[in-house]
Amino acid sequence: MNTYKIAVIAGDGVGPEVCREGMKVLRQIEKLDADLHFEFQEFPWGCEYYLEHGEMMPQDALEILSEFDAIYLGAIGFPGVPDHISLWDILLKIRKGFDQYINLRPVKLLKGAPCPLKDVKREDVDMLVVRENSEGEYAGSGSWLYPGKPNEVVIQDGVFSRVGCERVIRYAYELARKENKRLTSISKANALNYSMVFWDQIFQEIGAEYPDVETDSYLVDAASMFFVKEPQRFQIVVTSNLFGDILTDLGAAIAGGMGLAAGANLNPERKFPSMFEPIHGSAPDIAGLGKANPLAAIWSVSQMMDFFGHEDWGRAVLAAIEQLLAEKKILTEDLGGTSTTAEVGDAVAALLKK
Ligand code: IPM
Ligand code: MN
């Protein structure tokens, strides 16, 4: 019997509603598989907690979380707390504190999912973006000089360490080799003459260890165009923190929308727990109305199962999502349906089979 301890930080806005459905699916897996057991512990951290306690989560939060096998996160952010506080003090703190340096984001158009692109076959949108998740443009390094004065200056550094670049690029090469797929690096060395020249150089250096992996290297502006025009160019993509952030929202737009976009924040060495989340925000405008689409949160449960080594269940969860989309009967409003968040969760659980 495998028991997994999962810390649930449902967070703000629609976070709790969508997490509930992901947990429902995990409970269903438990019912169908006598070898698997999940223990959930919920933590009430987030913006409401902040307004009451003056901090987004307690000082020893990482210590508490370190006991868990995984973290399941809903969404963070709510009007009344500035975004740079709410996000730096939970989401980014966990990603960085637990060295979750890989952010895996599938951009895969499932059967039945809407796609705004013309003349694109479903199979053409099928990539996995490996976003650097610990440093780069999001390192939080910089300074703010002479605030409010005429000579005010702000500097935001991009931090690209050799170790940081090598590990994410190597991870992507390994993945491409394992899955026998093409690997594309996305950077911007023509303008970012230090960071991205370095990135490209490391992409080449590591590539020498993987002569069997076919590669491309694109500038991020051109890559954005190809995401829309010729998404079939991309299979495994590796890119920096900021570019990965932007490209995966674009990716979500071509693969069914934010309601279907999931992400896994991984510490591949498993020294710390990894974190699984829908990548959409907290959508305060529809919070509590049962309108939020839980499929992204459920997809991230599929990623969690993959990471635990139960890929059969990872595939099964994705297949259930795909069947639901293809049947087009039980969907939330964003996908043209009239069902509630909970009804969609129930339906996925009911479709689940090993
Ligand atoms: C994401 C989010 C975060 C990020 C923000 C909220 C800090 O946009 O997970 O994509 O940029 O990493
Ligand atoms: Mn984002």
Tab-separated table of C-alpha atoms and ligand atoms in Angstrom:
chain	number	residue	atom	x	y	z
A	1	MET	CA	0.000	0.000	0.000
A	2	ASN	CA	1.341	3.407	-1.037
A	3	THR	CA	0.244	6.279	1.152
A	4	TYR	CA	0.827	9.817	-0.071
A	5	LYS	CA	0.542	12.814	2.217
A	6	ILE	CA	-0.773	15.798	0.337
A	7	ALA	CA	-0.816	19.336	1.691
A	8	VAL	CA	-3.719	21.252	0.202
A	9	ILE	CA	-3.404	25.026	-0.053
A	10	ALA	CA	-6.697	25.829	-1.721
A	11	GLY	CA	-6.004	29.559	-1.439
A	12	ASP	CA	-8.191	32.352	-2.742
A	13	GLY	CA	-11.078	32.987	-5.084
A	14	VAL	CA	-12.005	29.889	-7.050
A	15	GLY	CA	-9.048	27.961	-5.581
A	16	PRO	CA	-11.090	26.050	-2.978
A	17	GLU	CA	-13.799	25.089	-5.486
A	18	VAL	CA	-11.427	23.666	-8.046
A	19	CYS	CA	-9.223	21.923	-5.461
A	20	ARG	CA	-12.254	20.161	-4.057
A	21	GLU	CA	-12.835	18.544	-7.445
A	22	GLY	CA	-9.215	17.474	-7.780
A	23	MET	CA	-9.427	15.842	-4.359
A	24	LYS	CA	-12.635	14.134	-5.441
A	25	VAL	CA	-10.758	12.573	-8.328
A	26	LEU	CA	-7.960	11.427	-6.017
A	27	ARG	CA	-10.553	9.848	-3.717
A	28	GLN	CA	-11.979	8.042	-6.718
A	29	ILE	CA	-8.533	6.706	-7.625
A	30	GLU	CA	-8.302	5.387	-4.084
A	31	LYS	CA	-11.599	3.557	-4.514
A	32	LEU	CA	-10.457	1.961	-7.741
A	33	ASP	CA	-6.947	1.063	-6.623
A	34	ALA	CA	-6.527	-0.736	-3.334
A	35	ASP	CA	-2.782	0.010	-3.394
A	36	LEU	CA	-3.145	3.763	-3.231
A	37	HIS	CA	-4.094	5.942	-0.329
A	38	PHE	CA	-4.073	9.729	0.007
A	39	GLU	CA	-3.991	11.694	3.222
A	40	PHE	CA	-5.001	15.321	2.821
A	41	GLN	CA	-4.244	18.110	5.178
A	42	GLU	CA	-5.684	21.502	4.324
A	43	PHE	CA	-3.980	24.779	5.174
A	44	PRO	CA	-6.048	27.967	5.225
A	45	TRP	CA	-3.252	30.159	3.874
A	46	GLY	CA	-3.735	32.951	1.384
A	47	CYS	CA	-5.154	36.443	1.218
A	48	GLU	CA	-7.874	36.004	3.829
A	49	TYR	CA	-5.283	34.621	6.207
A	50	TYR	CA	-3.104	37.637	5.405
A	51	LEU	CA	-5.820	40.121	6.270
A	52	GLU	CA	-6.235	38.399	9.621
A	53	HIS	CA	-2.617	37.554	10.492
A	54	GLY	CA	-0.523	40.027	8.496
A	55	GLU	CA	1.238	37.222	6.626
A	56	MET	CA	0.210	34.951	3.792
A	57	MET	CA	1.325	31.836	5.641
A	58	PRO	CA	3.071	31.272	8.962
A	59	GLN	CA	6.826	31.732	9.331
A	60	ASP	CA	7.403	27.992	9.654
A	61	ALA	CA	5.204	27.080	6.689
A	62	LEU	CA	7.994	25.520	4.663
A	63	GLU	CA	9.031	23.398	7.609
A	64	ILE	CA	5.449	22.168	7.965
A	65	LEU	CA	5.114	21.494	4.252
A	66	SER	CA	8.424	19.663	4.027
A	67	GLU	CA	6.794	16.631	5.685
A	68	PHE	CA	4.460	16.116	2.738
A	69	ASP	CA	4.860	14.149	-0.476
A	70	ALA	CA	3.194	16.860	-2.545
A	71	ILE	CA	1.466	20.197	-2.339
A	72	TYR	CA	-1.814	20.754	-4.141
A	73	LEU	CA	-2.414	24.444	-4.732
A	74	GLY	CA	-5.622	26.125	-5.885
A	75	ALA	CA	-5.061	29.801	-6.631
A	76	ILE	CA	-3.547	32.788	-4.861
A	77	GLY	CA	-4.530	36.443	-5.068
A	78	PHE	CA	-7.478	38.593	-4.109
A	79	PRO	CA	-8.373	42.275	-4.393
A	80	GLY	CA	-7.212	44.026	-1.252
A	81	VAL	CA	-3.798	42.381	-1.146
A	82	PRO	CA	-1.249	43.576	-3.721
A	83	ASP	CA	-0.353	40.758	-6.128
A	84	HIS	CA	3.371	41.112	-5.622
A	85	ILE	CA	2.869	40.421	-1.909
A	86	SER	CA	0.401	37.565	-2.167
A	87	LEU	CA	2.376	35.795	-4.860
A	88	TRP	CA	5.881	36.360	-3.562
A	89	ASP	CA	4.873	35.245	-0.093
A	90	ILE	CA	3.279	31.932	-1.030
A	91	LEU	CA	3.608	30.735	-4.588
A	92	LEU	CA	7.099	31.995	-5.307
A	93	LYS	CA	8.291	31.302	-1.767
A	94	ILE	CA	7.351	27.651	-2.127
A	95	ARG	CA	8.714	27.307	-5.660
A	96	LYS	CA	12.037	28.818	-4.616
A	97	GLY	CA	12.204	27.504	-1.050
A	98	PHE	CA	11.651	23.942	-2.225
A	99	ASP	CA	13.904	24.351	-5.237
A	100	GLN	CA	11.102	23.422	-7.614
A	101	TYR	CA	13.237	24.460	-10.517
A	102	ILE	CA	11.221	22.659	-13.163
A	103	ASN	CA	7.823	23.960	-14.176
A	104	LEU	CA	6.184	21.439	-16.499
A	105	ARG	CA	3.275	22.782	-18.492
A	106	PRO	CA	1.523	20.648	-21.072
A	107	VAL	CA	0.121	22.469	-24.094
A	108	LYS	CA	-1.943	19.667	-25.557
A	109	LEU	CA	-5.179	20.059	-27.432
A	110	LEU	CA	-7.452	17.292	-26.195
A	111	LYS	CA	-10.270	15.890	-28.308
A	112	GLY	CA	-13.279	18.157	-27.938
A	113	ALA	CA	-11.332	21.097	-26.498
A	114	PRO	CA	-11.881	24.406	-28.310
A	115	CYS	CA	-9.061	25.850	-30.394
A	116	PRO	CA	-9.126	29.346	-31.902
A	117	LEU	CA	-6.599	28.489	-34.606
A	118	LYS	CA	-7.706	27.963	-38.186
A	119	ASP	CA	-6.451	25.050	-40.259
A	120	VAL	CA	-4.724	23.359	-37.363
A	121	LYS	CA	-5.168	19.670	-36.670
A	122	ARG	CA	-5.691	18.596	-33.083
A	123	GLU	CA	-2.491	16.540	-33.095
A	124	ASP	CA	-0.558	19.651	-34.133
A	125	VAL	CA	-0.933	21.192	-30.693
A	126	ASP	CA	0.894	18.726	-28.499
A	127	MET	CA	3.861	20.059	-26.603
A	128	LEU	CA	5.341	20.067	-23.171
A	129	VAL	CA	6.904	23.294	-21.982
A	130	VAL	CA	9.751	23.008	-19.487
A	131	ARG	CA	9.911	26.413	-17.856
A	132	GLU	CA	12.850	27.368	-15.651
A	133	ASN	CA	11.212	28.033	-12.300
A	134	SER	CA	13.797	29.196	-9.805
A	135	GLU	CA	15.756	32.160	-11.141
A	136	GLY	CA	16.072	34.092	-14.410
A	137	GLU	CA	13.941	37.176	-14.733
A	138	TYR	CA	12.022	36.152	-11.567
A	139	ALA	CA	15.026	35.990	-9.282
A	140	GLY	CA	13.777	39.000	-7.374
A	141	SER	CA	17.108	40.764	-7.666
A	142	GLY	CA	17.336	44.483	-8.296
A	143	SER	CA	17.045	47.847	-6.684
A	144	TRP	CA	14.822	50.876	-6.485
A	145	LEU	CA	16.802	54.068	-6.128
A	146	TYR	CA	15.610	57.566	-5.261
A	147	PRO	CA	11.913	56.666	-5.093
A	148	GLY	CA	9.679	59.527	-6.056
A	149	LYS	CA	12.613	61.755	-7.072
A	150	PRO	CA	13.237	63.028	-10.598
A	151	ASN	CA	16.257	60.752	-10.847
A	152	GLU	CA	14.296	57.660	-9.778
A	153	VAL	CA	15.770	54.443	-11.188
A	154	VAL	CA	14.661	50.851	-10.936
A	155	ILE	CA	16.778	47.894	-11.915
A	156	GLN	CA	15.437	44.349	-12.239
A	157	ASP	CA	18.184	41.820	-12.816
A	158	GLY	CA	17.901	38.621	-14.755
A	159	VAL	CA	19.897	36.016	-12.868
A	160	PHE	CA	21.146	33.092	-14.938
A	161	SER	CA	23.517	30.814	-13.074
A	162	ARG	CA	25.444	28.035	-14.786
A	163	VAL	CA	23.981	25.469	-12.415
A	164	GLY	CA	20.490	26.881	-12.888
A	165	CYS	CA	20.642	26.819	-16.680
A	166	GLU	CA	22.387	23.479	-16.942
A	167	ARG	CA	19.920	21.632	-14.747
A	168	VAL	CA	16.767	22.767	-16.522
A	169	ILE	CA	18.286	22.269	-19.950
A	170	ARG	CA	19.580	18.825	-19.022
A	171	TYR	CA	16.141	17.898	-17.674
A	172	ALA	CA	14.606	18.864	-21.013
A	173	TYR	CA	17.174	16.870	-23.000
A	174	GLU	CA	16.520	13.816	-20.833
A	175	LEU	CA	12.792	14.171	-21.401
A	176	ALA	CA	13.247	14.571	-25.155
A	177	ARG	CA	15.486	11.502	-25.261
A	178	LYS	CA	13.117	9.410	-23.154
A	179	GLU	CA	10.098	10.361	-25.240
A	180	ASN	CA	11.988	10.412	-28.515
A	181	LYS	CA	10.858	13.954	-29.260
A	182	ARG	CA	12.288	17.081	-30.761
A	183	LEU	CA	13.620	19.669	-28.314
A	184	THR	CA	13.283	23.404	-28.880
A	185	SER	CA	15.077	26.039	-26.837
A	186	ILE	CA	13.457	29.471	-26.773
A	187	SER	CA	15.574	32.493	-25.876
A	188	LYS	CA	16.445	35.961	-27.106
A	189	ALA	CA	20.192	36.230	-27.556
A	190	ASN	CA	20.051	38.940	-30.191
A	191	ALA	CA	18.870	41.495	-27.633
A	192	LEU	CA	19.730	40.010	-24.226
A	193	ASN	CA	23.419	39.923	-24.871
A	194	TYR	CA	24.499	38.362	-21.584
A	195	SER	CA	21.785	36.145	-20.185
A	196	MET	CA	20.479	34.664	-23.375
A	197	VAL	CA	23.825	34.308	-25.102
A	198	PHE	CA	24.821	32.287	-22.043
A	199	TRP	CA	21.589	30.266	-22.202
A	200	ASP	CA	22.149	29.435	-25.879
A	201	GLN	CA	25.725	28.465	-25.196
A	202	ILE	CA	24.675	26.068	-22.445
A	203	PHE	CA	21.951	24.629	-24.657
A	204	GLN	CA	24.679	23.771	-27.170
A	205	GLU	CA	27.134	22.470	-24.590
A	206	ILE	CA	24.638	20.104	-22.988
A	207	GLY	CA	23.420	19.135	-26.451
A	208	ALA	CA	26.818	17.616	-27.160
A	209	GLU	CA	25.912	14.933	-24.592
A	210	TYR	CA	22.688	14.165	-26.486
A	211	PRO	CA	23.633	13.726	-30.151
A	212	ASP	CA	20.516	11.570	-30.589
A	213	VAL	CA	18.142	14.436	-29.714
A	214	GLU	CA	17.083	16.701	-32.572
A	215	THR	CA	16.937	20.350	-31.609
A	216	ASP	CA	15.884	23.802	-32.683
A	217	SER	CA	16.665	27.131	-31.147
A	218	TYR	CA	14.243	30.021	-31.637
A	219	LEU	CA	14.020	33.633	-30.597
A	220	VAL	CA	11.026	34.158	-28.356
A	221	ASP	CA	9.323	36.646	-30.665
A	222	ALA	CA	9.496	34.290	-33.615
A	223	ALA	CA	8.512	31.361	-31.415
A	224	SER	CA	5.347	33.216	-30.335
A	225	MET	CA	4.376	33.575	-33.952
A	226	PHE	CA	5.002	29.885	-34.633
A	227	PHE	CA	2.947	28.861	-31.579
A	228	VAL	CA	-0.013	30.337	-33.451
A	229	LYS	CA	0.928	29.663	-37.067
A	230	GLU	CA	2.674	26.306	-36.897
A	231	PRO	CA	2.351	24.799	-33.427
A	232	GLN	CA	3.343	21.412	-34.836
A	233	ARG	CA	6.939	22.662	-34.806
A	234	PHE	CA	7.066	22.211	-31.033
A	235	GLN	CA	7.266	19.021	-28.994
A	236	ILE	CA	9.444	19.567	-25.927
A	237	VAL	CA	10.217	23.233	-25.281
A	238	VAL	CA	12.739	24.574	-22.774
A	239	THR	CA	12.827	28.238	-21.871
A	240	SER	CA	13.448	30.801	-19.165
A	241	ASN	CA	11.131	31.725	-16.314
A	242	LEU	CA	9.563	34.837	-17.867
A	243	PHE	CA	9.376	33.519	-21.420
A	244	GLY	CA	7.885	30.285	-20.108
A	245	ASP	CA	5.297	32.218	-18.148
A	246	ILE	CA	4.172	34.188	-21.177
A	247	LEU	CA	4.375	31.357	-23.693
A	248	THR	CA	2.311	29.015	-21.542
A	249	ASP	CA	-0.576	31.479	-21.349
A	250	LEU	CA	-0.359	31.685	-25.126
A	251	GLY	CA	-0.178	27.901	-25.094
A	252	ALA	CA	-3.305	27.727	-22.941
A	253	ALA	CA	-5.107	29.947	-25.432
A	254	ILE	CA	-4.429	27.538	-28.297
A	255	ALA	CA	-5.130	24.406	-26.245
A	256	GLY	CA	-8.596	24.950	-24.821
A	257	GLY	CA	-8.186	28.005	-22.613
A	258	MET	CA	-7.010	28.742	-19.074
A	259	GLY	CA	-9.631	26.356	-17.689
A	260	LEU	CA	-7.539	23.513	-19.061
A	261	ALA	CA	-4.022	24.709	-18.237
A	262	ALA	CA	-2.152	22.758	-15.584
A	263	GLY	CA	1.322	23.023	-14.190
A	264	ALA	CA	3.694	20.964	-12.070
A	265	ASN	CA	6.433	22.642	-10.038
A	266	LEU	CA	8.983	19.911	-9.593
A	267	ASN	CA	11.981	19.305	-7.428
A	268	PRO	CA	13.218	16.366	-9.496
A	269	GLU	CA	15.644	15.195	-6.795
A	270	ARG	CA	12.662	14.805	-4.450
A	271	LYS	CA	14.581	16.468	-1.661
A	272	PHE	CA	11.518	18.685	-1.189
A	273	PRO	CA	7.861	18.213	-2.033
A	274	SER	CA	6.720	19.217	-5.500
A	275	MET	CA	3.648	21.356	-6.090
A	276	PHE	CA	0.761	20.866	-8.516
A	277	GLU	CA	-1.631	23.617	-9.565
A	278	PRO	CA	-3.939	24.931	-12.239
A	279	ILE	CA	-2.118	27.891	-13.729
A	280	HIS	CA	-5.153	30.129	-13.931
A	281	GLY	CA	-5.649	32.823	-11.334
A	282	SER	CA	-8.154	33.078	-8.507
A	283	ALA	CA	-10.886	34.650	-10.705
A	284	PRO	CA	-12.491	36.658	-7.850
A	285	ASP	CA	-15.351	37.724	-10.141
A	286	ILE	CA	-16.773	34.199	-10.283
A	287	ALA	CA	-15.553	32.889	-6.920
A	288	GLY	CA	-18.107	30.911	-4.945
A	289	LEU	CA	-20.583	30.713	-7.815
A	290	GLY	CA	-19.785	27.176	-8.920
A	291	LYS	CA	-18.808	28.461	-12.351
A	292	ALA	CA	-15.074	27.819	-12.293
A	293	ASN	CA	-13.769	25.115	-14.579
A	294	PRO	CA	-12.028	22.484	-12.419
A	295	LEU	CA	-10.409	20.641	-15.334
A	296	ALA	CA	-7.048	22.424	-15.040
A	297	ALA	CA	-6.925	21.533	-11.343
A	298	ILE	CA	-7.851	17.952	-12.214
A	299	TRP	CA	-5.234	17.826	-14.962
A	300	SER	CA	-2.652	18.810	-12.361
A	301	VAL	CA	-3.757	15.755	-10.364
A	302	SER	CA	-2.827	13.733	-13.449
A	303	GLN	CA	0.615	15.338	-13.327
A	304	MET	CA	0.866	14.485	-9.631
A	305	MET	CA	0.154	10.837	-10.366
A	306	ASP	CA	2.826	10.844	-13.072
A	307	PHE	CA	5.329	12.328	-10.652
A	308	PHE	CA	4.496	9.728	-8.001
A	309	GLY	CA	5.323	7.092	-10.613
A	310	HIS	CA	1.725	6.023	-11.244
A	311	GLU	CA	1.678	7.013	-14.902
A	312	ASP	CA	-1.178	4.608	-15.576
A	313	TRP	CA	-3.355	6.775	-13.339
A	314	GLY	CA	-1.919	9.946	-14.807
A	315	ARG	CA	-3.033	8.763	-18.240
A	316	ALA	CA	-6.394	7.589	-16.906
A	317	VAL	CA	-7.223	10.997	-15.422
A	318	LEU	CA	-6.307	12.712	-18.681
A	319	ALA	CA	-8.392	10.203	-20.641
A	320	ALA	CA	-11.394	10.918	-18.411
A	321	ILE	CA	-10.984	14.672	-18.976
A	322	GLU	CA	-10.732	14.083	-22.716
A	323	GLN	CA	-13.831	11.880	-22.791
A	324	LEU	CA	-15.791	14.518	-20.919
A	325	LEU	CA	-14.675	17.196	-23.394
A	326	ALA	CA	-15.497	15.031	-26.377
A	327	GLU	CA	-18.981	14.191	-25.064
A	328	LYS	CA	-19.676	17.935	-24.603
A	329	LYS	CA	-22.488	17.263	-22.150
A	330	ILE	CA	-21.111	18.219	-18.769
A	331	LEU	CA	-18.967	21.322	-19.092
A	332	THR	CA	-18.690	24.689	-17.390
A	333	GLU	CA	-19.661	27.949	-19.075
A	334	ASP	CA	-16.185	28.837	-20.315
A	335	LEU	CA	-16.372	25.706	-22.485
A	336	GLY	CA	-19.881	26.396	-23.670
A	337	GLY	CA	-21.700	24.253	-21.089
A	338	THR	CA	-24.074	24.974	-18.245
A	339	SER	CA	-22.768	22.589	-15.579
A	340	THR	CA	-21.308	23.529	-12.235
A	341	THR	CA	-17.775	23.038	-10.979
A	342	ALA	CA	-18.925	20.139	-8.799
A	343	GLU	CA	-20.880	18.458	-11.596
A	344	VAL	CA	-17.799	18.497	-13.791
A	345	GLY	CA	-15.733	16.994	-10.966
A	346	ASP	CA	-18.356	14.289	-10.383
A	347	ALA	CA	-18.400	13.475	-14.085
A	348	VAL	CA	-14.625	13.105	-14.328
A	349	ALA	CA	-14.615	10.865	-11.253
A	350	ALA	CA	-17.397	8.739	-12.750
A	351	LEU	CA	-15.552	8.343	-16.061
A	352	LEU	CA	-12.335	7.307	-14.394
A	353	LYS	CA	-11.198	3.783	-14.981
A	354	LYS	CA	-7.884	2.075	-14.844
B	1	IPM	C1	2.134	31.503	-13.198
B	1	IPM	C2	1.790	32.833	-12.609
B	1	IPM	C3	2.903	33.258	-11.692
B	1	IPM	C4	4.190	33.238	-12.450
B	1	IPM	C5	2.699	34.628	-11.058
B	1	IPM	C6	1.369	34.710	-10.402
B	1	IPM	C7	3.816	35.022	-10.147
B	1	IPM	O1	1.567	33.747	-13.628
B	1	IPM	O2	2.255	30.540	-12.434
B	1	IPM	O3	2.279	31.400	-14.415
B	1	IPM	O4	4.438	34.118	-13.262
B	1	IPM	O5	4.958	32.326	-12.257
B	2	MN	MN	1.553	32.895	-15.596
